[in-house]
């Protein structure tokens, strides 16, 4: 049997990065920048007011107080967005709003709260130091500065900064494009009535969501019956420019194993192996006419756990993410557990970070999706361990 680590290496070796491409900012969240961003403009781009108030010469309001207010005529009103920048004559005040350009000659802004707010002649009850409430051009970013580094993950704030600098696109390592194919003659789309022996298709929905959650893109998620020709035709029809074909079902030891029958054998391109893990023993990896192909088992828990262990980290690494794996930590086990010797077991668990404890959630079998749906971690028990005592510290993959 192949070890979990070895199969992780095989899968990771199959999936390669797409070449860098320019993407609109709205599509770039969570992707990795392929080139540094150098500011083409300064931020702020011009001196402007940090407050709603009055632009003044600081000297004109020196000594203003409740007892000795200063009264100044207000010749101009400067809302944010005014593009002709007026000049301030000594002995006057322009009403100004936050973000509006500071008039030439003004040296400070008196906040509206320190005035009577008048529009013709304003009464000012507080002095202002030179430069008070003025945001200077370039104090955030000076033109020519490198503000984002290649390799950085684009967060909402990074996208906001790029937009503030006037950029519409960023050059990134693009999302991996994944075709998700579900197999099984018993599968019926949700919304359709079930005949006896049929079940609702769920792996396709689940894996497509997992692909998107990993930051990659789903190009299609068709379902096909256990017929080799129909399966091959489905692949041909949907493969497009997929970076990865991900299938589920049809890889174990029974008859009608459509994925194995279609992709295995000397000419098939996919190697079918047993991996020493529970759940998720039957796995396949290889390529189909040059497109990397990973075949996951059909049992729903096996499918998603295998995706977590093998596919998610490989997809994320190929997108340039420096921490492709789920965060791992240890926690104290609240019960006794057993695990099959010789296999790495991944149990569903509930991690309580406050008490630093973890409890297994549901049975270890591979069809109990209900428990996985409400678990927040995977509990990893290594190959050499068959019993874990309550109170031991165990390895946990944090799925939150
Ligand atoms: P297989 O690996 O094809 O033998 O499938 C193993 C088990 O998983 C069977 O009980 C299948 O009915 C079930 N199964 C396979 N594919 C899916 C799917 N896409 N959605 C829900 N259950 C599935
Ligand atoms: Mg099947």
mmCIF file of N, CA, C and O and ligand atoms in Angstrom, residues 182-184 186-187 199-204 226 248-252 257 297-300, ligand 1:
data_model
loop_
_atom_site.group_PDB
_atom_site.id
_atom_site.type_symbol
_atom_site.label_atom_id
_atom_site.label_comp_id
_atom_site.label_asym_id
_atom_site.label_seq_id
_atom_site.Cartn_x
_atom_site.Cartn_y
_atom_site.Cartn_z
ATOM 1 N N UNK A 182 -18.838 13.330 -11.506
ATOM 2 C CA UNK A 182 -19.389 12.322 -10.597
ATOM 3 C C UNK A 182 -19.847 11.135 -11.419
ATOM 4 O O UNK A 182 -20.445 11.306 -12.484
ATOM 5 N N UNK A 183 -19.582 9.927 -10.905
ATOM 6 C CA UNK A 183 -20.000 8.729 -11.631
ATOM 7 C C UNK A 183 -20.910 7.880 -10.758
ATOM 8 O O UNK A 183 -20.730 7.810 -9.543
ATOM 9 N N UNK A 184 -21.870 7.229 -11.375
ATOM 10 C CA UNK A 184 -22.742 6.294 -10.666
ATOM 11 C C UNK A 184 -24.106 6.243 -11.337
ATOM 12 O O UNK A 184 -24.770 7.282 -11.453
ATOM 13 N N UNK A 186 -26.633 4.987 -10.104
ATOM 14 C CA UNK A 186 -27.654 5.175 -9.068
ATOM 15 C C UNK A 186 -27.952 6.646 -8.770
ATOM 16 O O UNK A 186 -28.863 6.963 -8.014
ATOM 17 N N UNK A 187 -27.166 7.558 -9.367
ATOM 18 C CA UNK A 187 -27.236 8.969 -8.951
ATOM 19 C C UNK A 187 -28.312 9.732 -9.712
ATOM 20 O O UNK A 187 -28.441 9.611 -10.932
ATOM 21 N N UNK A 199 -30.166 7.217 -5.445
ATOM 22 C CA UNK A 199 -29.835 8.198 -4.390
ATOM 23 C C UNK A 199 -29.567 9.546 -5.063
ATOM 24 O O UNK A 199 -29.322 9.611 -6.267
ATOM 25 N N UNK A 200 -29.630 10.575 -4.266
ATOM 26 C CA UNK A 200 -29.309 11.897 -4.797
ATOM 27 C C UNK A 200 -27.808 12.063 -4.947
ATOM 28 O O UNK A 200 -27.037 11.659 -4.068
ATOM 29 N N UNK A 201 -27.409 12.652 -6.047
ATOM 30 C CA UNK A 201 -26.002 12.975 -6.301
ATOM 31 C C UNK A 201 -25.580 14.045 -5.290
ATOM 32 O O UNK A 201 -26.225 15.075 -5.171
ATOM 33 N N UNK A 202 -24.521 13.794 -4.574
ATOM 34 C CA UNK A 202 -24.076 14.816 -3.610
ATOM 35 C C UNK A 202 -22.575 15.102 -3.703
ATOM 36 O O UNK A 202 -22.146 16.214 -3.387
ATOM 37 N N UNK A 203 -21.784 14.172 -4.163
ATOM 38 C CA UNK A 203 -20.334 14.422 -4.205
ATOM 39 C C UNK A 203 -19.969 15.555 -5.160
ATOM 40 O O UNK A 203 -19.030 16.313 -4.892
ATOM 41 N N UNK A 204 -20.677 15.629 -6.276
ATOM 42 C CA UNK A 204 -20.350 16.657 -7.270
ATOM 43 C C UNK A 204 -20.553 18.049 -6.689
ATOM 44 O O UNK A 204 -19.689 18.936 -6.830
ATOM 45 N N UNK A 226 -22.507 4.519 -14.961
ATOM 46 C CA UNK A 226 -21.356 3.617 -14.930
ATOM 47 C C UNK A 226 -21.167 2.929 -16.289
ATOM 48 O O UNK A 226 -21.205 1.704 -16.395
ATOM 49 N N UNK A 248 -15.115 11.253 -9.065
ATOM 50 C CA UNK A 248 -15.480 10.568 -7.833
ATOM 51 C C UNK A 248 -16.279 9.320 -8.172
ATOM 52 O O UNK A 248 -17.095 9.325 -9.087
ATOM 53 N N UNK A 249 -16.001 8.249 -7.436
ATOM 54 C CA UNK A 249 -16.673 6.964 -7.621
ATOM 55 C C UNK A 249 -15.946 6.102 -8.639
ATOM 56 O O UNK A 249 -15.028 6.552 -9.344
ATOM 57 N N UNK A 250 -16.364 4.825 -8.688
ATOM 58 C CA UNK A 250 -15.881 3.941 -9.741
ATOM 59 C C UNK A 250 -14.426 3.565 -9.686
ATOM 60 O O UNK A 250 -13.825 3.297 -10.728
ATOM 61 N N UNK A 251 -13.836 3.559 -8.470
ATOM 62 C CA UNK A 251 -12.406 3.227 -8.393
ATOM 63 C C UNK A 251 -12.108 2.084 -7.428
ATOM 64 O O UNK A 251 -10.945 1.795 -7.182
ATOM 65 N N UNK A 252 -13.152 1.447 -6.866
ATOM 66 C CA UNK A 252 -12.804 0.429 -5.860
ATOM 67 C C UNK A 252 -12.737 -0.962 -6.503
ATOM 68 O O UNK A 252 -12.446 -1.078 -7.691
ATOM 69 N N UNK A 257 -16.664 -0.627 -12.244
ATOM 70 C CA UNK A 257 -15.844 0.482 -11.732
ATOM 71 C C UNK A 257 -15.451 1.337 -12.932
ATOM 72 O O UNK A 257 -14.381 1.161 -13.520
ATOM 73 N N UNK A 297 -12.417 8.336 -4.379
ATOM 74 C CA UNK A 297 -13.430 7.310 -4.134
ATOM 75 C C UNK A 297 -14.839 7.913 -4.100
ATOM 76 O O UNK A 297 -15.000 9.130 -4.053
ATOM 77 N N UNK A 298 -15.844 7.043 -4.132
ATOM 78 C CA UNK A 298 -17.226 7.503 -4.220
ATOM 79 C C UNK A 298 -17.908 7.737 -2.896
ATOM 80 O O UNK A 298 -18.806 8.582 -2.801
ATOM 81 N N UNK A 299 -17.504 7.007 -1.868
ATOM 82 C CA UNK A 299 -18.157 7.248 -0.575
ATOM 83 C C UNK A 299 -17.941 8.702 -0.181
ATOM 84 O O UNK A 299 -16.807 9.200 -0.228
ATOM 85 N N UNK A 300 -19.015 9.377 0.186
ATOM 86 C CA UNK A 300 -18.914 10.834 0.372
ATOM 87 C C UNK A 300 -17.848 11.282 1.368
ATOM 88 O O UNK A 300 -17.121 12.243 1.091
HETATM 89 P P1 LIG B 1 -18.298 3.718 -5.734
HETATM 90 O O1 LIG B 1 -16.925 4.111 -5.336
HETATM 91 O O2 LIG B 1 -18.706 4.231 -7.059
HETATM 92 O O3 LIG B 1 -18.495 2.241 -5.603
HETATM 93 O O4 LIG B 1 -19.286 4.391 -4.682
HETATM 94 C C1 LIG B 1 -19.199 4.092 -3.301
HETATM 95 C C2 LIG B 1 -20.432 4.594 -2.595
HETATM 96 O O5 LIG B 1 -20.528 5.988 -2.706
HETATM 97 C C3 LIG B 1 -21.724 4.033 -3.150
HETATM 98 O O6 LIG B 1 -22.617 3.830 -2.075
HETATM 99 C C4 LIG B 1 -22.212 5.154 -4.058
HETATM 100 O O7 LIG B 1 -23.614 5.138 -4.232
HETATM 101 C C5 LIG B 1 -21.756 6.372 -3.305
HETATM 102 N N1 LIG B 1 -21.533 7.463 -4.229
HETATM 103 C C6 LIG B 1 -20.672 7.450 -5.269
HETATM 104 N N2 LIG B 1 -20.695 8.608 -5.941
HETATM 105 C C7 LIG B 1 -21.596 9.385 -5.313
HETATM 106 C C8 LIG B 1 -22.075 10.712 -5.521
HETATM 107 N N3 LIG B 1 -21.608 11.461 -6.545
HETATM 108 N N4 LIG B 1 -22.994 11.208 -4.673
HETATM 109 C C9 LIG B 1 -23.440 10.438 -3.646
HETATM 110 N N5 LIG B 1 -23.022 9.208 -3.385
HETATM 111 C C10 LIG B 1 -22.127 8.658 -4.205
#
